[in-house]
Amino acid sequence: LLEKTGLSTFHVKELITKKIEELKCPGDDEFAEYIIVMLHNDKTATEVQAELEPFLGKQSAVFTPWLFSMLSPEETTEPVVAEPVVKKSELEELISDSSSEPPQETKLERRKKKRRKSSSSS
């Protein structure tokens, strides 16, 4: 993961150290190096968070997403907007066509009517 970012190990180590200080968690250069080793070993976010929890406690749930979003910025860019399945003009046409015809009775509605008629005639 770390190699794909184009960031130097030294730079990432500095960022990790600053973030740990910001979260007011105990840590030093060796701790940051430990995190770097996990990244070099392609640990997943879940694995990293589990490894860090004994050291960072609940803050591991804040630190780990930050770490992986910093290393994978392309995954945290603008959300993808899906194209509509039906164009607005087609939708308006469908609505206008359906409103001119009375709704058709479903099989279920016809069965219910039959049952009502047969029960009322008994």
mmCIF file of C-alpha atoms in Angstrom, residues 10-78:
data_model
loop_
_atom_site.group_PDB
_atom_site.id
_atom_site.type_symbol
_atom_site.label_atom_id
_atom_site.label_comp_id
_atom_site.label_asym_id
_atom_site.label_seq_id
_atom_site.Cartn_x
_atom_site.Cartn_y
_atom_site.Cartn_z
ATOM 1 C CA PHE A 10 10.018 9.381 6.075
ATOM 2 C CA HIS A 11 7.138 11.725 5.141
ATOM 3 C CA VAL A 12 4.467 9.175 6.085
ATOM 4 C CA LYS A 13 6.271 8.517 9.378
ATOM 5 C CA GLU A 14 6.196 12.257 10.158
ATOM 6 C CA LEU A 15 2.479 12.457 9.361
ATOM 7 C CA ILE A 16 1.759 9.439 11.562
ATOM 8 C CA THR A 17 3.718 10.958 14.460
ATOM 9 C CA LYS A 18 1.864 14.275 14.145
ATOM 10 C CA LYS A 19 -1.531 12.550 14.036
ATOM 11 C CA ILE A 20 -0.738 10.463 17.114
ATOM 12 C CA GLU A 21 0.281 13.639 18.964
ATOM 13 C CA GLU A 22 -2.912 15.361 17.763
ATOM 14 C CA LEU A 23 -4.986 12.486 19.166
ATOM 15 C CA LYS A 24 -3.029 12.798 22.444
ATOM 16 C CA CYS A 25 -2.001 9.151 22.309
ATOM 17 C CA PRO A 26 1.286 7.724 23.507
ATOM 18 C CA GLY A 27 3.739 7.022 20.744
ATOM 19 C CA ASP A 28 7.245 7.651 19.486
ATOM 20 C CA ASP A 29 9.393 7.040 16.400
ATOM 21 C CA GLU A 30 9.421 3.305 17.067
ATOM 22 C CA PHE A 31 5.625 3.237 17.224
ATOM 23 C CA ALA A 32 5.393 5.105 13.917
ATOM 24 C CA GLU A 33 7.932 2.659 12.459
ATOM 25 C CA TYR A 34 5.748 -0.226 13.666
ATOM 26 C CA ILE A 35 2.823 1.244 11.709
ATOM 27 C CA ILE A 36 5.049 1.694 8.631
ATOM 28 C CA VAL A 37 6.057 -1.981 8.813
ATOM 29 C CA MET A 38 2.374 -3.005 8.870
ATOM 30 C CA LEU A 39 1.774 -0.888 5.766
ATOM 31 C CA HIS A 40 4.783 -2.426 4.001
ATOM 32 C CA ASN A 41 3.331 -5.839 4.852
ATOM 33 C CA ASP A 42 0.039 -4.844 3.159
ATOM 34 C CA LYS A 43 -2.074 -5.163 6.285
ATOM 35 C CA THR A 44 -5.720 -4.231 5.768
ATOM 36 C CA ALA A 45 -7.369 -1.380 7.644
ATOM 37 C CA THR A 46 -9.149 -3.895 9.858
ATOM 38 C CA GLU A 47 -5.892 -5.661 10.684
ATOM 39 C CA VAL A 48 -4.078 -2.391 11.398
ATOM 40 C CA GLN A 49 -6.879 -1.173 13.649
ATOM 41 C CA ALA A 50 -6.881 -4.454 15.590
ATOM 42 C CA GLU A 51 -3.080 -4.257 16.020
ATOM 43 C CA LEU A 52 -3.232 -0.632 17.208
ATOM 44 C CA GLU A 53 -6.165 -0.956 19.589
ATOM 45 C CA PRO A 54 -4.049 -2.108 22.554
ATOM 46 C CA PHE A 55 -1.915 1.040 22.143
ATOM 47 C CA LEU A 56 -4.433 3.654 20.993
ATOM 48 C CA GLY A 57 -7.619 2.326 22.568
ATOM 49 C CA LYS A 58 -10.775 3.847 21.086
ATOM 50 C CA GLN A 59 -8.634 6.320 19.142
ATOM 51 C CA SER A 60 -7.606 3.451 16.836
ATOM 52 C CA ALA A 61 -11.093 3.795 15.291
ATOM 53 C CA VAL A 62 -10.220 7.412 14.422
ATOM 54 C CA PHE A 63 -6.581 6.914 13.501
ATOM 55 C CA THR A 64 -6.933 3.947 11.129
ATOM 56 C CA PRO A 65 -9.510 5.507 8.747
ATOM 57 C CA TRP A 66 -7.410 8.692 8.698
ATOM 58 C CA LEU A 67 -4.289 6.677 7.847
ATOM 59 C CA PHE A 68 -5.886 4.764 4.996
ATOM 60 C CA SER A 69 -7.645 7.826 3.562
ATOM 61 C CA MET A 70 -4.307 9.663 3.573
ATOM 62 C CA LEU A 71 -2.660 6.768 1.739
ATOM 63 C CA SER A 72 -5.535 6.254 -0.719
ATOM 64 C CA PRO A 73 -6.778 9.738 -1.620
ATOM 65 C CA GLU A 74 -8.311 8.536 -4.885
ATOM 66 C CA GLU A 75 -10.840 6.535 -2.882
ATOM 67 C CA THR A 76 -11.958 9.571 -0.897
ATOM 68 C CA THR A 77 -12.497 12.035 -3.731
ATOM 69 C CA GLU A 78 -15.849 13.364 -4.931
#
